Amino acid sequence: MKAKMMEGMQRFSKAMFIPVLILPIAGILIALGNLFTNARLLEVIPFLDNPITTGFGSILTGSLVSILGNLGLIFCVGITVGLANKEKAVAGFTALLGYLVFVNAMNKFMDLTGVLFQGDSLQGTGQTLVLGVQILDMGVFLGIILGIVTAFVHNKFVDIEFNGAFQIYGGSRFVFIVLIPVVVLLSIALTYIWPFFQNGINNLGSLINHSGNFGIFLYGMLERLLIPTGLHHLIYTPFLYTSLGGVAEVGGQIFEGARNIYYAEIADPTVKELSSSVVWDARGISKMFGLLGACLAMYHTAKPENKAKVKAILIPAAVTSFIAGVTEPIEFSFMFVAPLLFVVHAALSGLAMVTFSLLDVRAIGPNGMIDFLLFNLPLGIEKTHWPMYILIGLIFFVIYYLLFRFLIVKLNFKTVGREEGGQETKLYTKKDLKEKQKQGKTGTSESQGNDGIAPVIVDALGGASNIHTVTNCYTRLRLTLDNPEMVNEEVLKKETGASGVVIKDKNVQVVYGLQVTTIRKAVDSYLGLTTNE
């Protein structure tokens, strides 16, 4: 039961990445649109103050803010696509149809039973407009629930075919036939059930808010501690996109979740100060500054003869963490050889968020310096207090450095450059990967008619027959294997550029960093898989 539960969580975790990873793009473009309408910037750069550029900024911001009001639909389609075993495009289309059926079915049932609120304002009623239809305010949870239900129905019935005159109703069409009564009955059930769930969510949010800085510390620590399992985004996603992360009215519209509130506030020029809910998205402090201190500590504690090699290894990893917020290459360098350092890192990450809250900072930078510059500088110091974010980051850079250096020396941890007996703990850079790919084209892969290192990866995973599914997230190649004990971690790390391997039951995650999408496509091609499988 435990293994099945973990496998289910892993699958759901992978499916969540489809909608979650696309939403920051909307946020960046909202910030970009805000640049063209920012009064301070127009004073500094007068030539931007013209109808074309300001109009473009208004259109860009206004059009993308609408995404925040339709997160239920986005999550419904994204999760269905992620959980579908085959015919993913058809599954996504079916999810859209199911969403429309659900919304209108709930509206009609609420109207028939007399629970549909009649009035000009829905604020405080627990009801809202979804695609112009009034239903219970379920927020992003509506999309999550319908996504799971649609994927389940799709996977169960997509292979059913009929003969004769009924042949046209088989396959994906039969999925939709089954889905209609399911979502109608679900809409009726949730009309009665959801208010109790919503009350529980509100109470949980109240408990978290009343826990104050301890709740923030626990959140920041858990978000890092779950990195090895790949389930860490199941911690932060509810706070970013549901009422757990706060509820605020911006421009006459109610927004739930720290990220949604922030995007709405930066798009509204009348907002003078950002909401305190941004604390739930202050995860970038350890990424941009803390881990840089950890890297410096590992460099200074490395053996003298290894320092040149360590510098070449750690600098690319540190730059990636600072610029793009990708931390796994650094974290996996000490996660297994010195688990205590990882626990300390998680605790410091939570402590940094508490400091952020105590100093009343309103800046944001969850994915590195690029995000930080785009989101904060145009808004000004008064609205974001962004210099304090930098100050907190520098303080934690020093804390990370001193604490990591002390523990590495005191406990003699075998971090990068301190290995003994010919053993090697190594981070692989993009340059290493390209060199390996080049070798593959003239070596093993060429003989098999396939470019890159895909054959090496597949062999290290126990061969093609051992691989059941292949997906990827932002930095990891995620697989389910029939026999995970066949995985050769040493080959994956030394010959394919992996910075870490996590095996949990039949779920295997191989950490490659930002180049993981390219690697996944190469593996798919080598295995003869299509994007629809």
Coordinates of C-alpha atoms in Angstrom, one line a residue:
M1 CA 0.0 0.0 0.0
K2 CA 2.8 2.4 0.9
A3 CA 4.6 1.7 -2.4
K4 CA 1.4 2.3 -4.4
M5 CA 0.7 5.5 -2.5
M6 CA 4.2 6.8 -3.2
E7 CA 3.9 5.8 -6.9
G8 CA 0.6 7.7 -7.1
M9 CA 2.2 10.8 -5.5
Q10 CA 5.1 10.6 -7.9
R11 CA 2.8 10.4 -10.9
F12 CA 0.7 13.3 -9.6
S13 CA 3.8 15.3 -8.8
K14 CA 5.0 14.8 -12.4
A15 CA 1.6 15.8 -13.8
M16 CA 1.5 19.0 -11.7
F17 CA 4.6 20.3 -13.5
I18 CA 2.7 20.9 -16.7
P19 CA 0.6 23.7 -15.4
V20 CA 3.0 24.9 -12.7
L21 CA 6.0 25.4 -14.9
I22 CA 4.1 27.5 -17.5
L23 CA 2.6 30.0 -15.0
P24 CA 5.9 31.8 -14.2
I25 CA 6.1 32.7 -17.9
A26 CA 2.8 34.5 -17.6
G27 CA 4.2 36.3 -14.5
I28 CA 7.4 37.4 -16.3
L29 CA 5.3 38.8 -19.2
I30 CA 3.0 40.6 -16.8
A31 CA 6.1 42.2 -15.3
L32 CA 7.3 43.1 -18.8
G33 CA 4.0 44.7 -19.6
N34 CA 4.3 46.6 -16.3
L35 CA 7.6 48.0 -17.5
F36 CA 6.0 49.8 -20.4
T37 CA 3.3 51.4 -18.2
N38 CA 5.5 52.2 -15.1
A39 CA 5.3 55.9 -14.4
R40 CA 8.9 56.1 -12.9
L41 CA 10.4 54.3 -15.9
L42 CA 8.6 56.6 -18.3
E43 CA 10.1 59.6 -16.5
V44 CA 13.6 58.1 -16.9
I45 CA 13.1 57.0 -20.5
P46 CA 10.7 59.6 -22.0
F47 CA 10.7 58.0 -25.5
L48 CA 8.8 55.0 -24.1
D49 CA 5.9 57.3 -23.1
N50 CA 3.9 57.0 -26.3
P51 CA 0.6 55.3 -27.2
I52 CA 2.2 52.4 -29.0
T53 CA 4.5 51.2 -26.2
T54 CA 2.2 52.0 -23.3
G55 CA -0.7 50.4 -25.2
F56 CA 1.3 47.3 -25.8
G57 CA 2.2 47.1 -22.1
S58 CA -1.5 47.5 -21.1
I59 CA -2.6 44.8 -23.6
L60 CA 0.2 42.4 -22.5
T61 CA -0.6 42.8 -18.8
G62 CA -4.3 42.8 -19.1
S63 CA -4.5 39.7 -21.3
L64 CA -2.2 37.6 -19.2
V65 CA -3.8 38.5 -15.9
S66 CA -6.9 36.7 -17.2
I67 CA -4.9 33.5 -16.8
L68 CA -5.0 33.9 -13.1
G69 CA -8.8 33.8 -13.2
N70 CA -8.9 30.6 -15.1
L71 CA -6.4 28.5 -13.1
G72 CA -9.0 25.7 -12.6
L73 CA -9.2 25.1 -16.3
I74 CA -5.4 25.3 -16.8
F75 CA -4.8 22.7 -14.0
C76 CA -7.6 20.5 -15.2
V77 CA -6.2 20.1 -18.7
G78 CA -2.5 20.1 -17.6
I79 CA -3.0 17.4 -14.9
T80 CA -5.1 15.2 -17.3
V81 CA -2.4 15.4 -19.9
G82 CA 0.2 14.5 -17.3
L83 CA -1.6 11.6 -15.9
A84 CA -2.9 10.1 -19.2
N85 CA -1.0 7.0 -20.2
K86 CA -1.6 7.4 -23.9
E87 CA -3.3 9.7 -26.4
K88 CA -2.5 12.7 -24.2
A89 CA -3.7 15.3 -26.7
V90 CA -7.1 13.7 -26.8
A91 CA -7.1 13.4 -23.0
G92 CA -6.5 17.1 -22.7
F93 CA -9.3 17.9 -25.1
T94 CA -11.7 15.6 -23.2
A95 CA -10.7 17.4 -20.0
L96 CA -11.7 20.7 -21.5
L97 CA -15.1 19.3 -22.4
G98 CA -15.5 17.7 -19.0
Y99 CA -14.7 21.1 -17.4
L100 CA -17.4 22.9 -19.4
V101 CA -20.0 20.2 -18.5
F102 CA -19.1 20.3 -14.8
V103 CA -19.3 24.1 -14.5
N104 CA -22.7 24.3 -16.2
A105 CA -24.1 21.2 -14.4
M106 CA -23.2 22.7 -11.0
N107 CA -24.8 26.0 -11.9
K108 CA -28.0 24.4 -13.0
F109 CA -28.2 22.2 -9.9
M110 CA -27.5 25.1 -7.6
D111 CA -30.2 27.1 -9.3
L112 CA -32.7 24.2 -9.0
T113 CA -32.0 23.7 -5.3
G114 CA -32.1 27.4 -4.5
V115 CA -28.6 27.7 -3.3
L116 CA -27.4 30.0 -6.1
F117 CA -26.8 33.4 -4.6
Q118 CA -28.8 36.2 -6.1
G119 CA -27.2 39.6 -5.9
D120 CA -24.7 42.1 -7.4
S121 CA -21.6 41.0 -5.4
L122 CA -20.4 37.5 -4.8
Q123 CA -17.7 38.5 -2.4
G124 CA -18.0 36.5 0.9
T125 CA -20.7 34.1 -0.5
G126 CA -18.4 31.2 -1.3
Q127 CA -19.5 31.5 -5.0
T128 CA -17.8 32.9 -8.0
L129 CA -17.9 33.2 -11.8
V130 CA -16.0 30.6 -13.8
L131 CA -16.0 31.2 -17.5
G132 CA -19.0 33.5 -16.9
V133 CA -21.0 30.8 -15.0
Q134 CA -21.8 31.2 -11.3
I135 CA -20.7 28.1 -9.2
L136 CA -19.1 27.4 -5.9
D137 CA -15.6 29.0 -5.5
M138 CA -13.4 25.9 -5.7
G139 CA -10.4 27.8 -7.1
V140 CA -7.6 25.7 -8.4
F141 CA -8.9 22.6 -6.6
L142 CA -11.6 22.3 -9.2
G143 CA -9.0 21.8 -11.9
I144 CA -7.0 19.3 -9.8
I145 CA -10.1 17.2 -8.9
L146 CA -11.4 17.2 -12.5
G147 CA -8.0 16.5 -13.9
I148 CA -7.5 13.4 -11.8
V149 CA -11.1 12.2 -12.5
T150 CA -10.8 12.7 -16.3
A151 CA -7.4 11.0 -16.4
F152 CA -8.7 8.0 -14.5
V153 CA -11.7 7.7 -16.8
H154 CA -9.5 8.2 -19.9
N155 CA -6.9 5.5 -18.9
K156 CA -9.7 3.0 -18.0
F157 CA -11.8 3.3 -21.1
V158 CA -9.7 4.7 -23.9
D159 CA -8.9 1.2 -25.3
I160 CA -12.5 0.0 -25.4
E161 CA -13.7 -0.4 -29.0
F162 CA -17.0 -1.6 -30.5
N163 CA -17.9 -3.5 -33.6
G164 CA -20.5 -2.7 -36.3
A165 CA -22.7 0.3 -36.1
F166 CA -21.4 1.2 -32.6
Q167 CA -17.7 1.3 -33.8
I168 CA -17.8 5.1 -34.0
Y169 CA -18.5 5.4 -30.2
G170 CA -15.3 3.6 -29.2
G171 CA -12.0 4.8 -27.9
S172 CA -11.8 8.5 -26.9
R173 CA -15.5 9.1 -27.8
F174 CA -16.5 6.4 -25.3
V175 CA -14.3 8.1 -22.7
F176 CA -16.4 11.3 -23.1
I177 CA -19.6 9.3 -23.0
V178 CA -18.6 7.8 -19.6
L179 CA -17.2 11.2 -18.4
I180 CA -20.5 13.1 -18.8
P181 CA -22.5 11.3 -16.1
V182 CA -19.4 11.1 -13.9
V183 CA -18.8 14.9 -13.9
V184 CA -22.6 15.6 -13.6
L185 CA -22.9 13.4 -10.5
L186 CA -19.6 14.9 -9.2
S187 CA -21.0 18.4 -9.6
I188 CA -24.0 17.5 -7.6
A189 CA -22.0 15.8 -4.9
L190 CA -19.5 18.7 -4.6
T191 CA -22.4 21.2 -4.2
Y192 CA -23.0 19.6 -0.8
I193 CA -19.5 18.4 0.1
W194 CA -17.3 21.2 -1.0
P195 CA -18.4 23.8 1.6
F196 CA -17.1 21.5 4.3
F197 CA -13.8 21.1 2.5
Q198 CA -13.6 24.8 2.0
N199 CA -14.2 25.4 5.7
G200 CA -11.4 23.0 6.5
I201 CA -9.0 24.7 4.1
N202 CA -9.9 28.1 5.6
N203 CA -9.3 26.8 9.1
L204 CA -6.0 25.3 8.0
G205 CA -5.0 28.6 6.4
S206 CA -6.0 30.4 9.6
L207 CA -3.9 27.9 11.7
I208 CA -0.9 28.5 9.5
N209 CA -1.3 32.3 9.6
H210 CA -1.7 32.2 13.4
S211 CA 1.4 30.0 13.7
G212 CA 3.3 33.0 12.5
N213 CA 7.0 32.7 11.9
F214 CA 7.1 29.0 13.0
G215 CA 4.7 28.2 10.2
I216 CA 6.9 30.1 7.7
F217 CA 10.0 28.3 9.0
L218 CA 8.4 24.9 8.7
Y219 CA 7.2 25.6 5.2
G220 CA 10.6 26.8 4.0
M221 CA 12.3 23.8 5.6
L222 CA 10.0 21.2 4.2
E223 CA 10.1 22.7 0.8
R224 CA 13.8 21.9 0.7
L225 CA 13.7 18.6 2.6
L226 CA 11.4 17.1 0.0
I227 CA 13.9 17.8 -2.8
P228 CA 15.2 14.2 -2.8
T229 CA 11.7 12.8 -3.4
G230 CA 10.8 15.3 -6.1
L231 CA 7.6 16.1 -4.2
H232 CA 8.7 19.5 -2.9
H233 CA 6.4 21.5 -5.2
L234 CA 3.5 19.8 -3.6
I235 CA 4.4 21.9 -0.6
Y236 CA 4.7 25.3 -2.3
T237 CA 2.0 25.0 -5.0
P238 CA -1.0 25.2 -2.6
F239 CA 0.4 28.3 -1.0
L240 CA 1.1 30.0 -4.4
Y241 CA -2.2 29.2 -6.1
T242 CA -4.8 28.5 -3.4
S243 CA -6.3 30.3 -0.4
L244 CA -3.7 28.8 1.9
G245 CA -1.3 31.5 0.5
G246 CA -3.8 34.3 1.3
V247 CA -6.8 36.0 -0.2
A248 CA -6.9 39.6 -1.4
E249 CA -9.0 41.9 -3.4
V250 CA -7.2 43.6 -6.3
G251 CA -8.9 46.0 -8.7
G252 CA -12.3 44.8 -7.5
Q253 CA -11.5 41.1 -8.1
I254 CA -10.7 38.4 -5.5
F255 CA -7.4 36.5 -5.9
E256 CA -6.3 33.5 -4.0
G257 CA -2.7 32.3 -3.5
A258 CA 0.6 34.3 -3.0
R259 CA 1.7 34.1 -6.6
N260 CA -1.7 35.1 -8.0
I261 CA -2.1 38.0 -5.6
Y262 CA 1.4 39.2 -6.5
Y263 CA 0.8 39.1 -10.3
A264 CA -2.5 40.9 -9.9
E265 CA -0.9 43.6 -7.7
I266 CA 2.0 44.3 -10.0
A267 CA -0.4 44.6 -12.9
D268 CA -2.5 47.2 -11.0
P269 CA -0.8 50.6 -10.9
T270 CA -3.2 51.8 -8.1
V271 CA -1.6 49.3 -5.6
K272 CA 0.8 51.2 -3.4
E273 CA 2.3 48.3 -1.4
L274 CA 2.4 44.6 -2.1
S275 CA 0.7 42.1 0.1
S276 CA 2.6 40.3 2.9
S277 CA 1.6 37.0 1.2
V278 CA 4.7 37.3 -0.9
V279 CA 6.6 35.6 2.0
W280 CA 5.4 32.2 0.7
D281 CA 7.4 32.9 -2.5
A282 CA 10.6 34.0 -0.8
R283 CA 12.3 30.7 -1.6
G284 CA 14.9 32.4 -3.8
I285 CA 17.1 33.7 -0.9
S286 CA 18.8 30.3 -0.4
K287 CA 19.0 29.7 -4.1
M288 CA 20.6 33.1 -5.0
F289 CA 22.8 33.6 -2.0
G290 CA 22.9 30.8 0.5
L291 CA 24.1 28.0 -1.8
L292 CA 26.8 30.3 -3.2
G293 CA 28.2 30.4 0.3
A294 CA 28.0 26.6 0.5
C295 CA 29.9 26.4 -2.8
L296 CA 32.6 28.7 -1.5
A297 CA 32.9 26.7 1.7
M298 CA 33.3 23.5 -0.3
Y299 CA 36.0 25.1 -2.5
H300 CA 38.0 26.4 0.5
T301 CA 37.9 23.1 2.3
A302 CA 38.9 21.0 -0.8
K303 CA 42.3 19.5 -0.9
P304 CA 44.9 21.9 -2.4
E305 CA 45.6 19.6 -5.4
N306 CA 41.9 19.4 -6.2
K307 CA 41.0 23.1 -6.0
A308 CA 41.4 23.8 -9.7
K309 CA 39.0 20.9 -10.5
V310 CA 36.6 21.9 -7.8
K311 CA 36.5 25.5 -9.1
A312 CA 35.6 24.3 -12.6
I313 CA 32.9 22.1 -11.1
L314 CA 31.3 24.5 -8.7
I315 CA 31.3 27.8 -10.6
P316 CA 28.9 26.7 -13.3
A317 CA 26.6 25.1 -10.7
A318 CA 26.7 28.3 -8.6
V319 CA 26.0 30.5 -11.5
T320 CA 23.0 28.3 -12.6
S321 CA 21.6 28.5 -9.1
F322 CA 22.1 32.3 -8.8
I323 CA 20.7 33.1 -12.3
A324 CA 18.0 30.5 -12.8
G325 CA 17.3 29.1 -9.3
V326 CA 18.2 25.5 -10.3
T327 CA 19.7 24.2 -7.1
E328 CA 19.9 20.4 -7.5
P329 CA 23.4 20.2 -9.0
I330 CA 24.7 21.8 -5.8
E331 CA 22.4 20.1 -3.3
F332 CA 23.1 16.6 -4.7
S333 CA 26.8 17.3 -4.3
F334 CA 26.5 17.0 -0.5
M335 CA 23.0 15.5 0.0
F336 CA 24.2 11.9 0.2
V337 CA 27.8 12.3 1.2
A338 CA 26.9 14.6 4.1
P339 CA 23.1 14.5 4.9
L340 CA 23.6 16.7 7.9
L341 CA 24.6 19.5 5.5
F342 CA 21.4 19.1 3.6
V343 CA 19.3 19.3 6.8
V344 CA 21.2 22.4 7.8
H345 CA 20.6 23.9 4.3
A346 CA 16.8 23.2 4.7
A347 CA 16.8 24.8 8.2
L348 CA 18.6 27.9 6.9
S349 CA 16.2 28.2 4.0
G350 CA 13.3 28.3 6.4
L351 CA 15.2 30.8 8.6
A352 CA 15.8 33.0 5.7
M353 CA 12.1 33.2 4.9
V354 CA 11.4 34.1 8.5
T355 CA 13.9 36.9 8.3
F356 CA 12.2 38.0 5.1
S357 CA 8.9 38.2 7.0
L358 CA 10.3 39.9 10.1
L359 CA 11.8 42.7 8.0
D360 CA 8.6 43.2 6.1
V361 CA 10.2 42.7 2.7
R362 CA 7.9 42.6 -0.4
A363 CA 10.4 41.6 -3.1
I364 CA 10.2 38.3 -5.0
G365 CA 12.8 36.2 -6.7
P366 CA 11.8 32.5 -6.6
N367 CA 13.7 31.5 -9.7
G368 CA 17.0 33.4 -9.5
M369 CA 18.3 36.9 -10.3
I370 CA 16.6 37.2 -13.7
D371 CA 13.2 37.0 -12.0
F372 CA 14.4 39.3 -9.2
L373 CA 15.4 42.0 -11.6
L374 CA 12.3 41.8 -13.8
F375 CA 9.8 41.8 -11.0
N376 CA 11.3 44.2 -8.5
L377 CA 13.3 47.0 -10.0
P378 CA 10.5 48.4 -12.1
L379 CA 8.2 48.5 -9.1
G380 CA 10.5 50.7 -7.0
I381 CA 12.0 50.5 -3.5
E382 CA 8.9 51.8 -1.7
K383 CA 6.6 49.0 -3.1
T384 CA 9.0 46.0 -2.7
H385 CA 11.8 47.0 -0.3
W386 CA 14.1 45.0 -2.6
P387 CA 17.4 46.3 -1.1
M388 CA 16.5 44.5 2.1
Y389 CA 16.1 41.3 0.0
I390 CA 19.7 41.7 -1.2
L391 CA 20.9 42.4 2.4
I392 CA 19.2 39.3 3.8
G393 CA 20.8 37.3 0.9
L394 CA 24.3 38.6 1.7
I395 CA 23.8 37.8 5.4
F396 CA 22.8 34.3 4.6
F397 CA 25.7 33.9 2.2
V398 CA 28.0 34.5 5.1
I399 CA 26.0 32.2 7.5
Y400 CA 26.0 29.4 4.9
Y401 CA 29.7 29.8 4.3
L402 CA 30.8 29.8 7.9
L403 CA 28.5 27.0 9.0
F404 CA 29.2 24.7 6.0
R405 CA 33.0 25.3 6.4
F406 CA 32.9 24.6 10.1
L407 CA 30.9 21.3 9.7
I408 CA 32.9 20.1 6.7
V409 CA 36.2 20.5 8.6
K410 CA 34.9 19.4 12.0
L411 CA 33.1 16.3 10.8
N412 CA 35.4 15.6 7.9
F413 CA 32.7 15.4 5.3
K414 CA 33.9 14.1 1.9
T415 CA 32.4 16.9 -0.1
V416 CA 33.7 17.8 -3.6
G417 CA 37.5 17.8 -3.7
R418 CA 37.9 16.0 -0.3
E419 CA 37.4 12.4 -1.6
E420 CA 39.8 9.7 -0.6
G421 CA 40.9 6.3 -2.0
G422 CA 40.4 7.3 -5.6
Q423 CA 36.7 8.0 -5.1
E424 CA 35.2 10.9 -6.9
T425 CA 32.2 13.1 -6.0
K426 CA 31.6 15.1 -9.1
L427 CA 29.2 17.7 -10.5
Y428 CA 28.9 17.6 -14.2
T429 CA 28.6 20.7 -16.3
K430 CA 26.9 21.3 -19.6
K431 CA 30.4 21.3 -21.2
D432 CA 30.9 17.8 -19.9
L433 CA 27.6 16.7 -21.4
K434 CA 28.4 18.1 -24.8
E435 CA 31.8 16.4 -24.8
K436 CA 30.0 13.1 -23.9
Q437 CA 27.5 13.6 -26.6
K438 CA 30.3 14.3 -29.1
Q439 CA 32.0 11.1 -28.1
G440 CA 28.7 9.2 -28.4
K441 CA 28.3 10.4 -32.0
T442 CA 31.6 8.8 -32.9
G443 CA 31.3 5.9 -30.6
T444 CA 28.5 3.9 -29.1
S445 CA 25.6 6.0 -30.3
E446 CA 26.8 6.1 -33.9
S447 CA 26.9 2.3 -34.1
Q448 CA 23.3 2.2 -32.9
G449 CA 22.2 4.9 -35.3
N450 CA 21.3 7.4 -32.5
D451 CA 22.9 10.7 -31.5
G452 CA 23.9 11.6 -28.0
I453 CA 24.2 9.7 -24.8
A454 CA 20.7 8.1 -24.9
P455 CA 22.1 4.5 -25.4
V456 CA 24.4 4.9 -22.3
I457 CA 21.5 6.2 -20.2
V458 CA 19.1 3.4 -21.3
D459 CA 21.8 0.7 -20.6
A460 CA 22.5 2.2 -17.2
L461 CA 18.8 2.0 -16.4
G462 CA 18.7 -1.7 -17.1
G463 CA 17.9 -1.6 -20.8
A464 CA 14.9 -0.6 -22.8
S465 CA 12.8 -3.6 -21.6
N466 CA 13.2 -2.4 -18.0
I467 CA 11.8 1.1 -18.7
H468 CA 8.1 1.5 -18.3
T469 CA 7.6 5.3 -18.6
V470 CA 9.7 8.3 -19.3
T471 CA 8.9 11.9 -18.4
N472 CA 10.8 14.9 -17.1
C473 CA 10.3 18.0 -15.0
Y474 CA 12.3 21.2 -14.8
T475 CA 15.6 19.4 -13.9
R476 CA 15.0 15.7 -13.7
L477 CA 14.5 12.7 -15.9
R478 CA 11.7 10.8 -14.2
L479 CA 11.1 7.2 -15.0
T480 CA 9.3 4.1 -13.7
L481 CA 11.3 0.9 -14.0
D482 CA 10.2 -2.7 -13.7
N483 CA 13.4 -3.6 -11.8
P484 CA 15.0 -0.4 -10.3
E485 CA 17.8 -2.5 -8.7
M486 CA 19.3 -2.7 -12.2
V487 CA 20.1 1.0 -12.2
N488 CA 23.8 1.7 -12.5
E489 CA 24.2 5.0 -10.6
E490 CA 28.0 5.2 -11.3
V491 CA 27.5 5.2 -15.0
L492 CA 24.7 7.7 -14.9
K493 CA 26.9 10.1 -12.9
K494 CA 30.3 9.6 -14.5
E495 CA 29.3 8.9 -18.2
T496 CA 26.1 10.8 -18.7
G497 CA 26.5 13.9 -16.6
A498 CA 23.9 13.2 -13.9
S499 CA 24.4 15.1 -10.7
G500 CA 22.2 12.8 -8.7
V501 CA 20.0 9.7 -8.8
V502 CA 17.0 9.1 -6.6
I503 CA 15.4 5.7 -6.4
K504 CA 12.1 5.2 -4.5
D505 CA 10.4 1.9 -5.1
K506 CA 9.9 1.7 -8.9
N507 CA 10.2 5.5 -9.4
V508 CA 13.7 6.7 -10.5
Q509 CA 14.8 10.3 -10.9
V510 CA 18.0 11.2 -12.6
V511 CA 19.0 14.9 -12.1
Y512 CA 20.5 16.5 -15.2
G513 CA 19.7 20.2 -14.7
L514 CA 18.4 22.6 -17.3
Q515 CA 19.4 20.3 -20.2
V516 CA 17.0 17.6 -19.1
T517 CA 14.4 18.3 -21.9
T518 CA 17.0 17.6 -24.6
I519 CA 18.1 14.5 -22.8
R520 CA 14.5 13.2 -22.4
K521 CA 13.9 13.8 -26.2
A522 CA 17.0 11.8 -27.0
V523 CA 15.9 8.9 -24.8
D524 CA 12.4 9.0 -26.3
S525 CA 13.9 8.9 -29.7
Y526 CA 16.2 6.0 -28.9
L527 CA 13.4 4.0 -27.3
G528 CA 11.1 4.7 -30.3
L529 CA 8.6 6.6 -28.1
T530 CA 6.5 9.5 -29.3
T531 CA 5.4 12.5 -27.2
N532 CA 1.9 10.9 -27.1
E533 CA 3.0 7.8 -25.3

